[in-house]
Coordinates of C-alpha atoms in Angstrom, one line a residue:
Chain A
M1 CA 44.0 16.1 14.7
I2 CA 45.7 15.6 11.4
W3 CA 47.1 12.0 10.7
N4 CA 49.6 13.1 8.0
P5 CA 50.3 16.7 8.1
H6 CA 53.0 16.5 5.6
Y7 CA 50.6 15.6 2.7
E8 CA 47.4 16.9 4.2
C9 CA 48.5 20.3 4.7
M10 CA 50.9 20.6 1.8
D11 CA 51.5 23.8 -0.1
R12 CA 49.6 23.7 -3.5
E13 CA 52.6 23.9 -5.7
E14 CA 54.5 21.2 -3.8
M15 CA 51.3 19.0 -4.1
R16 CA 51.1 19.6 -7.8
A17 CA 54.8 18.7 -8.1
V18 CA 54.2 15.4 -6.1
Q19 CA 50.9 14.7 -8.2
S20 CA 52.9 15.4 -11.5
K21 CA 55.8 13.1 -10.6
R22 CA 53.3 10.3 -9.5
L23 CA 51.0 10.8 -12.4
C24 CA 53.9 10.4 -14.9
D25 CA 55.1 7.2 -13.0
T26 CA 51.5 5.8 -13.3
V27 CA 51.0 6.6 -17.0
D28 CA 54.2 4.9 -17.7
R29 CA 53.2 1.8 -15.7
V30 CA 49.9 1.4 -17.3
Y31 CA 51.2 1.9 -20.7
H32 CA 53.7 -1.0 -20.3
N33 CA 51.6 -3.2 -18.2
V34 CA 48.0 -2.9 -19.0
P35 CA 47.1 -3.6 -22.9
F36 CA 43.7 -1.8 -22.3
Y37 CA 45.5 1.6 -21.6
R38 CA 48.3 1.0 -24.2
N39 CA 45.7 0.5 -26.9
K40 CA 43.6 3.6 -25.7
M41 CA 46.8 5.7 -25.6
Q42 CA 47.9 4.6 -29.0
Q43 CA 44.5 5.4 -30.5
L44 CA 44.8 8.8 -29.2
G45 CA 48.5 9.1 -30.6
L46 CA 49.8 9.4 -27.0
E47 CA 53.0 8.1 -25.7
P48 CA 53.9 8.2 -21.9
G49 CA 56.5 11.0 -22.6
D50 CA 53.7 13.3 -23.7
I51 CA 52.5 13.4 -20.1
K52 CA 55.0 15.8 -18.4
S53 CA 53.0 17.2 -15.6
I54 CA 49.5 17.4 -13.9
D55 CA 48.8 19.9 -16.6
D56 CA 48.7 17.2 -19.2
I57 CA 46.0 15.0 -17.4
S58 CA 43.2 16.1 -19.6
K59 CA 45.0 14.4 -22.7
L60 CA 44.6 11.1 -21.0
P61 CA 41.7 8.8 -21.9
F62 CA 38.7 8.1 -19.6
T63 CA 37.8 4.9 -17.9
T64 CA 34.2 3.8 -17.2
K65 CA 32.5 1.1 -15.1
Q66 CA 31.8 -0.7 -18.4
D67 CA 35.6 -0.8 -19.0
L68 CA 36.0 -2.7 -15.8
R69 CA 33.2 -5.1 -16.6
D70 CA 34.5 -5.6 -20.2
N71 CA 37.8 -6.6 -18.5
Y72 CA 36.3 -9.0 -16.0
P73 CA 37.7 -10.2 -13.7
F74 CA 41.3 -9.2 -13.8
G75 CA 41.9 -7.7 -17.3
L76 CA 43.0 -4.2 -15.9
F77 CA 45.3 -5.4 -13.3
A78 CA 48.8 -3.9 -13.8
V79 CA 50.7 -6.4 -11.7
P80 CA 51.1 -10.2 -11.9
K81 CA 48.4 -12.2 -10.0
S82 CA 51.2 -13.3 -7.4
E83 CA 51.3 -9.5 -6.1
I84 CA 47.6 -9.4 -5.6
V85 CA 46.9 -9.9 -1.9
R86 CA 43.1 -9.2 -1.8
V87 CA 40.2 -8.7 -4.3
H88 CA 36.9 -7.0 -3.6
A89 CA 33.9 -6.8 -5.8
S90 CA 31.0 -4.5 -6.3
S91 CA 27.3 -5.6 -6.0
G92 CA 24.2 -5.0 -8.1
T93 CA 25.7 -4.6 -11.5
T94 CA 24.3 -6.4 -14.5
G95 CA 25.6 -10.0 -15.0
K96 CA 29.1 -9.7 -13.7
P97 CA 30.5 -7.8 -10.8
T98 CA 33.1 -5.2 -10.8
V99 CA 36.2 -6.6 -9.6
V100 CA 39.0 -4.6 -7.8
G101 CA 42.5 -5.9 -6.6
Y102 CA 45.1 -4.7 -4.2
S103 CA 48.7 -5.3 -3.8
R104 CA 50.3 -5.3 -0.4
K105 CA 51.3 -1.6 -0.6
D106 CA 47.8 -0.8 -2.0
I107 CA 46.2 -2.4 1.4
G108 CA 48.8 0.0 3.3
I109 CA 47.6 3.0 1.2
F110 CA 43.9 2.1 1.8
S111 CA 44.7 1.8 5.5
E112 CA 46.5 5.3 5.4
V113 CA 43.6 7.2 3.6
V114 CA 41.1 5.6 6.1
A115 CA 43.5 6.5 9.0
R116 CA 43.4 10.2 7.7
S117 CA 39.6 10.1 7.2
L118 CA 39.1 8.7 10.9
Y119 CA 41.3 11.4 12.2
A120 CA 39.6 14.2 10.3
A121 CA 36.3 13.1 11.9
G122 CA 38.0 13.3 15.3
A123 CA 38.8 9.8 16.2
S124 CA 42.1 8.6 17.6
R125 CA 43.7 5.6 19.3
D126 CA 41.6 6.2 22.4
D127 CA 38.5 5.4 20.6
I128 CA 36.4 2.2 20.4
I129 CA 35.1 2.0 16.7
Q130 CA 32.1 -0.3 15.9
V131 CA 32.5 -1.1 12.3
A132 CA 28.9 -1.9 11.1
Y133 CA 29.5 -1.8 7.4
G134 CA 29.4 -5.2 5.8
Y135 CA 32.5 -7.5 5.9
G136 CA 33.2 -9.3 2.7
L137 CA 33.3 -8.6 -0.9
F138 CA 32.1 -5.0 -0.1
T139 CA 35.1 -2.7 0.7
G140 CA 33.2 -1.0 3.6
G141 CA 34.0 -3.5 6.3
L142 CA 37.5 -4.2 5.8
G143 CA 38.4 -0.9 4.6
L144 CA 37.3 0.8 7.9
H145 CA 38.6 -2.0 10.0
Y146 CA 42.4 -1.6 8.6
G147 CA 42.1 2.1 8.9
A148 CA 40.9 1.8 12.4
E149 CA 43.6 -0.5 13.5
K150 CA 46.2 1.7 11.8
I151 CA 45.3 4.7 14.1
G152 CA 45.7 2.2 17.0
A153 CA 41.7 2.3 18.0
T154 CA 40.0 -0.4 19.4
V155 CA 37.9 -2.1 16.6
I156 CA 34.6 -4.0 17.1
P157 CA 34.3 -5.9 13.8
I158 CA 30.5 -6.6 14.1
S159 CA 29.8 -6.2 10.5
G160 CA 26.4 -5.0 9.2
G161 CA 22.8 -6.0 10.6
N162 CA 21.9 -7.8 13.9
T163 CA 20.7 -4.6 15.3
Q164 CA 20.0 -5.8 18.7
K165 CA 23.5 -7.0 19.1
Q166 CA 24.8 -3.7 17.8
L167 CA 23.0 -2.0 20.6
Q168 CA 24.2 -4.6 23.1
L169 CA 27.7 -4.2 22.2
M170 CA 27.5 -0.3 22.0
Q171 CA 26.3 -0.3 25.6
D172 CA 28.6 -3.1 27.0
F173 CA 31.7 -2.2 25.2
E174 CA 31.1 1.7 25.2
S175 CA 31.6 2.3 21.7
T176 CA 32.7 5.8 20.9
V177 CA 32.5 5.7 17.1
I178 CA 30.2 4.0 14.7
A179 CA 30.8 3.5 11.0
C180 CA 27.9 2.4 8.6
T181 CA 25.5 3.6 6.1
P182 CA 23.6 6.9 7.1
S183 CA 20.3 5.0 6.7
Y184 CA 21.3 2.3 9.0
A185 CA 22.5 5.0 11.5
L186 CA 18.9 6.3 11.5
Y187 CA 17.5 2.7 11.8
L188 CA 19.7 2.2 14.9
A189 CA 18.5 5.5 16.4
E190 CA 15.0 4.1 16.1
A191 CA 15.7 0.7 17.4
M192 CA 17.3 2.3 20.5
D193 CA 14.1 4.3 20.9
E194 CA 12.2 1.2 20.8
S195 CA 14.2 -0.6 23.3
G196 CA 14.1 2.5 25.5
I197 CA 18.0 3.3 25.3
S198 CA 18.6 7.0 25.5
P199 CA 21.6 8.2 23.3
D200 CA 22.8 10.2 26.2
S201 CA 23.4 6.9 28.1
L202 CA 25.8 5.7 25.6
S203 CA 29.5 6.7 25.1
L204 CA 29.1 7.3 21.2
K205 CA 30.2 10.6 19.9
I206 CA 31.2 10.1 16.2
G207 CA 29.6 8.7 13.3
V208 CA 31.5 7.9 10.0
F209 CA 28.8 7.3 7.2
G210 CA 28.9 6.6 3.7
A211 CA 28.4 4.2 0.9
E212 CA 25.2 5.9 -0.2
P213 CA 24.2 9.6 -0.8
W214 CA 22.9 11.7 2.0
T215 CA 22.0 15.2 2.5
E216 CA 22.6 17.9 5.2
E217 CA 19.1 17.4 6.4
M218 CA 19.8 13.9 7.0
R219 CA 23.1 14.7 8.9
H220 CA 21.1 16.9 11.1
K221 CA 18.5 14.2 11.9
I222 CA 21.1 11.6 12.6
E223 CA 23.2 14.1 14.8
K224 CA 19.9 14.8 16.8
N225 CA 18.7 11.4 17.1
L226 CA 22.1 9.7 18.1
N227 CA 23.5 12.7 19.8
I228 CA 26.8 12.4 17.9
K229 CA 28.6 14.4 15.1
A230 CA 27.9 12.7 11.8
Y231 CA 30.7 12.6 9.1
D232 CA 30.7 11.8 5.4
I233 CA 33.1 9.4 4.2
Y234 CA 33.3 9.2 0.3
G235 CA 34.7 6.4 -1.7
L236 CA 34.2 4.0 -4.3
S237 CA 35.7 0.4 -4.7
E238 CA 37.3 1.2 -8.2
I239 CA 39.3 4.0 -6.9
M240 CA 40.1 2.4 -3.4
G241 CA 36.9 2.0 -1.2
P242 CA 35.8 4.3 1.5
G243 CA 38.4 6.9 2.6
V244 CA 39.0 8.6 -0.8
A245 CA 37.7 11.8 0.9
N246 CA 36.2 12.7 4.4
D247 CA 34.7 15.5 6.2
C248 CA 36.8 17.3 8.8
I249 CA 35.1 18.5 12.0
Y250 CA 34.2 21.8 10.2
Q251 CA 31.8 19.6 7.9
N252 CA 32.4 22.0 5.2
G253 CA 33.3 19.7 2.2
L254 CA 35.2 16.5 2.2
H255 CA 39.1 16.5 2.0
I256 CA 40.3 14.4 -0.9
W257 CA 43.6 12.6 -0.3
E258 CA 45.0 14.0 -3.4
D259 CA 48.5 12.9 -3.0
H260 CA 46.9 9.5 -3.9
F261 CA 43.9 10.4 -6.0
I262 CA 43.8 13.5 -8.5
P263 CA 40.3 14.7 -8.7
E264 CA 39.0 16.6 -11.9
I265 CA 35.6 18.0 -12.5
I266 CA 34.3 17.7 -16.2
S267 CA 31.0 18.2 -18.1
P268 CA 29.3 14.9 -18.4
D269 CA 28.1 16.0 -21.7
T270 CA 31.1 17.4 -23.5
L271 CA 33.7 15.6 -21.5
T272 CA 35.8 18.6 -21.2
P273 CA 37.1 19.9 -17.8
L274 CA 35.1 22.7 -16.0
E275 CA 36.2 25.9 -14.6
Q276 CA 37.2 25.7 -10.9
G277 CA 34.0 25.9 -8.6
Q278 CA 31.6 24.7 -11.2
I279 CA 29.4 21.5 -10.6
G280 CA 30.1 18.7 -12.7
E281 CA 31.0 15.0 -12.9
L282 CA 34.0 14.0 -10.5
V283 CA 36.6 12.1 -12.1
F284 CA 39.6 10.5 -10.4
T285 CA 43.1 9.3 -11.4
T286 CA 44.8 7.0 -9.0
I287 CA 48.5 7.8 -8.8
T288 CA 49.9 5.4 -6.1
K289 CA 47.9 2.3 -6.5
E290 CA 50.0 -0.8 -8.0
A291 CA 47.2 -3.4 -8.7
L292 CA 44.6 -1.5 -10.3
P293 CA 45.6 2.0 -11.4
L294 CA 42.9 3.8 -13.1
L295 CA 43.2 6.8 -15.4
R296 CA 40.5 9.4 -15.3
Y297 CA 37.7 7.2 -13.9
R298 CA 34.3 8.7 -14.3
T299 CA 32.5 8.3 -10.9
R300 CA 29.3 9.7 -12.3
D301 CA 28.8 11.6 -9.0
L302 CA 28.1 15.3 -9.4
T303 CA 29.9 17.8 -7.2
R304 CA 32.4 20.7 -7.1
L305 CA 36.0 21.3 -5.7
N306 CA 37.2 23.9 -3.5
Y307 CA 40.8 24.7 -3.3
D308 CA 40.8 27.2 -0.4
K309 CA 42.6 26.3 2.9
C310 CA 40.2 24.9 5.3
Q311 CA 39.7 26.1 8.9
C312 CA 41.1 22.7 10.1
G313 CA 44.6 23.6 8.6
R314 CA 44.4 21.1 5.8
T315 CA 45.1 22.4 2.2
A316 CA 43.9 18.9 0.7
V317 CA 41.2 20.0 -1.7
R318 CA 37.4 19.7 -0.7
M319 CA 34.5 18.3 -2.6
E320 CA 31.1 19.2 -1.9
K321 CA 28.8 16.4 -0.4
C322 CA 27.6 14.4 -3.4
T323 CA 23.9 14.1 -4.0
G324 CA 23.4 13.9 -7.7
R325 CA 24.6 11.5 -10.5
S326 CA 25.2 12.1 -14.0
D327 CA 23.7 8.7 -14.9
D328 CA 20.5 7.1 -13.6
M329 CA 22.2 4.9 -11.1
I330 CA 20.4 4.9 -7.7
I331 CA 21.8 3.3 -4.4
I332 CA 19.5 1.2 -2.4
R333 CA 20.7 -0.1 0.9
G334 CA 24.2 0.3 -0.3
V335 CA 23.6 -1.5 -3.5
N336 CA 24.0 0.1 -6.9
V337 CA 20.9 -0.2 -9.1
F338 CA 20.5 0.8 -12.8
P339 CA 16.8 0.9 -14.0
S340 CA 18.3 -0.6 -17.3
Q341 CA 19.0 -3.9 -15.2
V342 CA 15.2 -4.0 -14.6
E343 CA 14.6 -3.5 -18.1
S344 CA 16.7 -6.3 -19.4
V345 CA 15.1 -8.7 -17.0
L346 CA 11.6 -7.7 -18.2
L347 CA 12.7 -8.0 -21.9
E348 CA 14.1 -11.4 -21.1
I349 CA 11.0 -12.7 -19.5
G350 CA 9.0 -11.0 -22.2
E351 CA 5.5 -11.6 -20.7
T352 CA 4.9 -8.1 -19.7
K353 CA 5.2 -4.9 -21.4
P354 CA 8.8 -3.3 -21.2
H355 CA 7.3 -0.4 -19.3
Y356 CA 8.4 -0.1 -15.8
L357 CA 8.8 2.3 -12.9
L358 CA 11.0 2.0 -9.9
I359 CA 9.6 3.5 -6.7
V360 CA 12.2 3.8 -3.9
E361 CA 10.9 4.7 -0.5
R362 CA 12.3 4.7 2.9
E363 CA 10.3 3.0 5.7
N364 CA 11.6 2.9 9.2
S365 CA 14.8 4.1 7.8
L366 CA 15.3 1.2 5.5
D367 CA 15.1 1.7 1.7
T368 CA 12.5 -0.3 -0.2
L369 CA 12.2 -0.9 -3.8
E370 CA 8.7 -1.3 -5.5
I371 CA 8.7 -2.0 -9.2
W372 CA 5.6 -1.4 -11.3
V373 CA 5.1 -3.4 -14.4
E374 CA 2.4 -3.2 -16.9
V375 CA 0.5 -6.1 -17.9
D376 CA 0.6 -7.3 -21.5
D377 CA -2.8 -8.0 -23.2
Y378 CA -1.2 -11.3 -24.5
Y379 CA 0.0 -12.8 -21.3
F380 CA -2.6 -11.3 -19.2
S381 CA -4.4 -14.2 -17.4
D382 CA -8.0 -14.6 -16.1
E383 CA -6.5 -16.8 -13.5
I384 CA -5.1 -15.1 -10.3
G385 CA -2.7 -18.0 -9.8
K386 CA -1.0 -17.6 -13.2
L387 CA -0.7 -13.6 -12.6
E388 CA 0.8 -14.4 -9.1
G389 CA 3.1 -16.8 -10.7
L390 CA 4.2 -14.2 -13.3
T391 CA 4.7 -11.8 -10.4
K392 CA 6.9 -14.3 -8.6
K393 CA 8.9 -15.1 -11.6
I394 CA 9.7 -11.3 -12.3
K395 CA 10.4 -10.9 -8.5
H396 CA 12.9 -13.9 -8.6
A397 CA 14.7 -12.7 -11.6
V398 CA 15.0 -9.0 -10.5
E399 CA 16.2 -9.9 -7.1
S400 CA 18.9 -12.2 -8.3
T401 CA 20.1 -9.5 -10.8
L402 CA 20.0 -6.6 -8.4
G403 CA 20.9 -8.5 -5.2
I404 CA 18.3 -6.9 -3.1
S405 CA 14.6 -7.6 -2.4
V406 CA 11.9 -6.1 -4.2
K407 CA 8.1 -5.9 -4.4
I408 CA 6.6 -6.3 -8.0
K409 CA 3.2 -4.6 -8.6
L410 CA 1.4 -5.5 -11.7
V411 CA -0.4 -2.4 -13.1
E412 CA -2.8 -1.8 -15.9
P413 CA -1.5 -1.0 -19.4
K414 CA -0.6 2.7 -20.1
T415 CA -0.5 3.5 -16.3
I416 CA 3.1 4.4 -16.3
Q417 CA 3.7 7.8 -17.9
R418 CA 5.3 7.9 -21.3
S419 CA 7.6 10.7 -22.3
E420 CA 8.9 11.7 -25.6
G421 CA 12.6 12.1 -24.7
K422 CA 14.1 10.3 -21.6
A423 CA 11.5 8.2 -19.9
K424 CA 10.9 8.6 -16.2
R425 CA 12.1 5.3 -14.8
V426 CA 12.5 6.2 -11.0
I427 CA 10.5 8.0 -8.4
D428 CA 12.6 8.5 -5.4
K429 CA 10.7 9.4 -2.4
R430 CA 13.5 9.2 -0.1
N431 CA 14.4 12.8 1.1
I432 CA 18.2 12.6 0.2
Chain B
M1 CA -21.3 -25.1 -26.0
I2 CA -18.1 -22.9 -25.3
I3 CA -19.0 -19.5 -24.2
Q4 CA -16.8 -16.4 -24.2
Q5 CA -16.2 -14.6 -21.0
L6 CA -14.2 -11.5 -20.8
S7 CA -11.5 -11.0 -18.3
V8 CA -10.4 -7.6 -17.5
F9 CA -7.3 -6.7 -15.4
L10 CA -8.1 -4.0 -12.9
E11 CA -6.1 -2.3 -10.3
N12 CA -7.2 -2.1 -6.9
R13 CA -8.1 1.5 -6.5
S14 CA -11.4 3.3 -5.7
G15 CA -13.6 4.2 -8.5
R16 CA -12.0 1.7 -11.1
L17 CA -14.8 -0.7 -11.2
T18 CA -17.2 2.2 -12.0
E19 CA -15.2 3.4 -14.7
V20 CA -15.7 0.0 -16.3
T21 CA -19.4 -0.3 -15.9
E22 CA -19.8 3.2 -17.2
I23 CA -17.8 2.3 -20.4
L24 CA -20.1 -0.7 -20.8
A25 CA -23.3 1.2 -20.0
N26 CA -22.3 4.1 -22.5
N27 CA -21.9 1.5 -25.0
K28 CA -25.3 -0.1 -24.2
I29 CA -23.7 -3.5 -23.2
N30 CA -25.7 -5.7 -20.9
I31 CA -23.8 -8.0 -18.4
S32 CA -25.3 -11.4 -17.9
A33 CA -22.9 -12.7 -15.2
L34 CA -20.1 -11.2 -13.4
S35 CA -17.5 -12.0 -10.7
I36 CA -14.4 -10.5 -9.3
A37 CA -11.3 -12.3 -8.1
E38 CA -8.9 -10.0 -6.1
T39 CA -5.6 -9.8 -4.6
A40 CA -3.9 -7.1 -2.6
D41 CA -2.8 -5.0 -5.6
Y42 CA -5.3 -5.9 -8.3
G43 CA -8.3 -7.9 -9.5
V44 CA -9.6 -9.7 -12.4
L45 CA -13.1 -8.9 -13.3
R46 CA -14.7 -11.8 -15.2
M47 CA -17.9 -11.3 -17.1
I48 CA -20.2 -12.6 -19.9
V49 CA -21.9 -9.9 -22.0
D50 CA -24.4 -9.7 -24.8
N51 CA -21.9 -8.3 -27.3
P52 CA -18.3 -9.5 -26.4
E53 CA -16.7 -8.1 -29.6
K54 CA -18.1 -4.5 -29.0
A55 CA -17.3 -4.6 -25.4
I56 CA -13.6 -5.7 -25.9
Q57 CA -13.3 -2.7 -28.5
A58 CA -14.8 -0.3 -26.1
L59 CA -12.6 -1.4 -23.1
K60 CA -9.5 -1.6 -25.2
K61 CA -10.0 1.9 -26.5
N62 CA -9.9 3.0 -22.8
D63 CA -6.5 1.3 -22.3
L64 CA -7.7 -1.8 -20.4
S65 CA -6.3 -5.2 -20.7
V66 CA -9.1 -7.5 -21.9
H67 CA -8.7 -11.2 -22.5
K68 CA -11.2 -13.6 -24.0
T69 CA -11.5 -16.8 -22.0
D70 CA -13.4 -20.0 -22.9
V71 CA -15.9 -21.0 -20.2
I72 CA -18.7 -23.5 -20.0
A73 CA -22.2 -22.7 -18.4
I74 CA -24.4 -25.5 -16.8
I75 CA -27.9 -25.5 -15.4
T76 CA -28.5 -27.8 -12.4
P77 CA -31.6 -28.3 -10.2
D78 CA -31.5 -26.2 -7.2
T79 CA -31.3 -29.3 -4.8
P80 CA -28.7 -30.5 -2.4
G81 CA -26.0 -32.6 -4.1
A82 CA -26.9 -31.5 -7.6
L83 CA -23.6 -29.5 -8.1
H84 CA -21.7 -32.3 -6.4
Q85 CA -22.7 -34.6 -9.0
V86 CA -21.4 -32.4 -11.8
I87 CA -18.1 -31.7 -10.2
K88 CA -17.9 -35.5 -9.5
H89 CA -18.5 -36.4 -13.3
L90 CA -15.6 -34.0 -14.2
S91 CA -13.2 -34.8 -11.4
E92 CA -13.6 -38.7 -12.5
E93 CA -12.4 -37.7 -16.0
D94 CA -9.4 -35.7 -14.6
I95 CA -10.9 -32.3 -15.5
N96 CA -9.6 -29.4 -13.4
V97 CA -11.7 -26.5 -12.4
A98 CA -9.8 -23.3 -12.3
Y99 CA -12.7 -21.2 -10.9
M100 CA -16.4 -21.0 -11.1
Y101 CA -19.3 -18.7 -10.2
G102 CA -23.0 -19.0 -10.1
Y103 CA -26.4 -18.5 -8.5
S104 CA -29.7 -20.0 -8.1
H105 CA -33.2 -18.6 -8.9
E106 CA -36.6 -20.2 -9.3
N107 CA -35.5 -23.7 -8.5
K108 CA -32.5 -23.7 -10.9
A109 CA -29.0 -22.9 -10.6
S110 CA -26.6 -21.6 -13.3
I111 CA -23.1 -22.1 -13.0
I112 CA -20.1 -20.7 -15.1
M113 CA -16.9 -22.7 -14.9
K114 CA -13.4 -22.4 -16.3
V115 CA -11.9 -25.8 -16.7
N116 CA -8.6 -27.0 -18.3
E117 CA -10.3 -28.9 -21.2
P118 CA -13.5 -27.3 -22.1
N119 CA -14.3 -29.4 -25.1
K120 CA -13.9 -32.7 -23.3
A121 CA -15.8 -31.4 -20.3
I122 CA -18.8 -30.5 -22.5
R123 CA -18.7 -34.1 -23.9
I124 CA -18.7 -35.7 -20.5
L125 CA -21.4 -33.4 -19.3
Q126 CA -23.6 -34.1 -22.4
D127 CA -23.1 -37.8 -21.9
K128 CA -24.3 -37.3 -18.4
K129 CA -27.3 -35.5 -19.6
V130 CA -26.2 -32.3 -17.6
E131 CA -28.0 -29.2 -19.1
L132 CA -25.6 -26.8 -20.7
L133 CA -26.0 -23.2 -22.0
S134 CA -24.5 -22.4 -25.2
A135 CA -23.2 -19.0 -26.4
G136 CA -26.5 -18.2 -28.0
N137 CA -28.1 -18.1 -24.6
F138 CA -26.0 -14.9 -23.8
Y139 CA -25.1 -13.1 -27.0
E140 CA -25.7 -13.3 -30.9
V141 CA -23.3 -15.8 -32.4

């Protein structure tokens, strides 16, 4: 079923006309309401009138995560604070979180795109949706919640974790849809197995999984272990949250709700747009958001776009499942981690060499992070107590910066491979 | 009376100790005393050798983390309560022992100690007529 056939199945020329109109309005609005964008456009010698249609989009300046940090917390908002009805914040960034805001209309659009996403995955008002994403500053829980209510489904707002309770409610309430991270879905499958619950005894039929990258292989595994269909929901809080794009039942690319978010694919090196069908960095311009409109936001996710009409009837452009990044960010248990964050912590403590290696593994479907740190001759102690103290100190500092638990392992000098160019900082042993 | 002990950081992996003993053997370095403190991930090898400077050079050349640590060495009779007397003297003067290792042989025990204030410990033990070894007993000074 299609939630909004008018926009989801719109003819390409008509869609371009809608996008052009909304893009011009957005540019006009940010120019007049957001000093950051006015300065950027003036530096490029651009005036709102220079943007006449979607064809002019590549003239516009880019926006990066750093820009959001530099304008922490509300510097990029385009409406007065009295218009903001909700804020969310992203986890795991250096120092300050990335803050995003929503007007009442934005929350309506957020619900709309999640409603489209749930419909695309085959859910409807007849479903009982167990939202096992975290509720709180993270956009996952509340985002799915509002969309699920919008389609008239029954929502179980259980939030993340508490696995035994998840299983109990899944059985007692006969949940038909589960929304969580793909790694948690696999963890649930294992927990079911241990508790002797057969997936066939459950009513579960659909999974809507996102907030971390996952492969087709992982999809097959989840579908087999839980006996459901597993759909990818894509999103990022800067653009809206989950529901920027979603698989349809044909699982052949995620439909982007492009009457709200214009996608582009650029070369991360030259920053120029790439030809249709080429793999590059995904960039989004929001064209309906009021509180935090963003021009050409660089997602750092690598993918390609397919403009062919889908078997499902939708014309909405499809993006391939993202599995790569144009930066070195890794996502661990839904939290964004940059190796450079670990580096700054080590340099701040200054009692080890600044050589480190992040080892990411998946144990029992949960991601673990081990950080190897080389001991420094000067600070190396013959007393175990002091070395353990140093390990604890690093562990505490890294955990409070990253927001996830880590294991610190001290290693001998020169153990970590040196390289001439870009140092290898991460070994990701998860098969994603 | 202060003796220089070498402390070497070692990862817990098979063959690592052999690599260190091989480096020392190839450089004709003799080990007089040795102990290992271990954790799950790594260990600290502590030893007294007959040529500390040469040993440090050789180990560092092989990318090992080596640290010089001041320790003291005492000789006690190999009788019940002999060690107790020594520790008691130190504890009465607020000296803390970080770690120690030793053995007894031919009616005498040799004990190596890392304490928080080695010079003060030496004065106390000399006052109490405890026999101390000097660096010269282990290597050329």
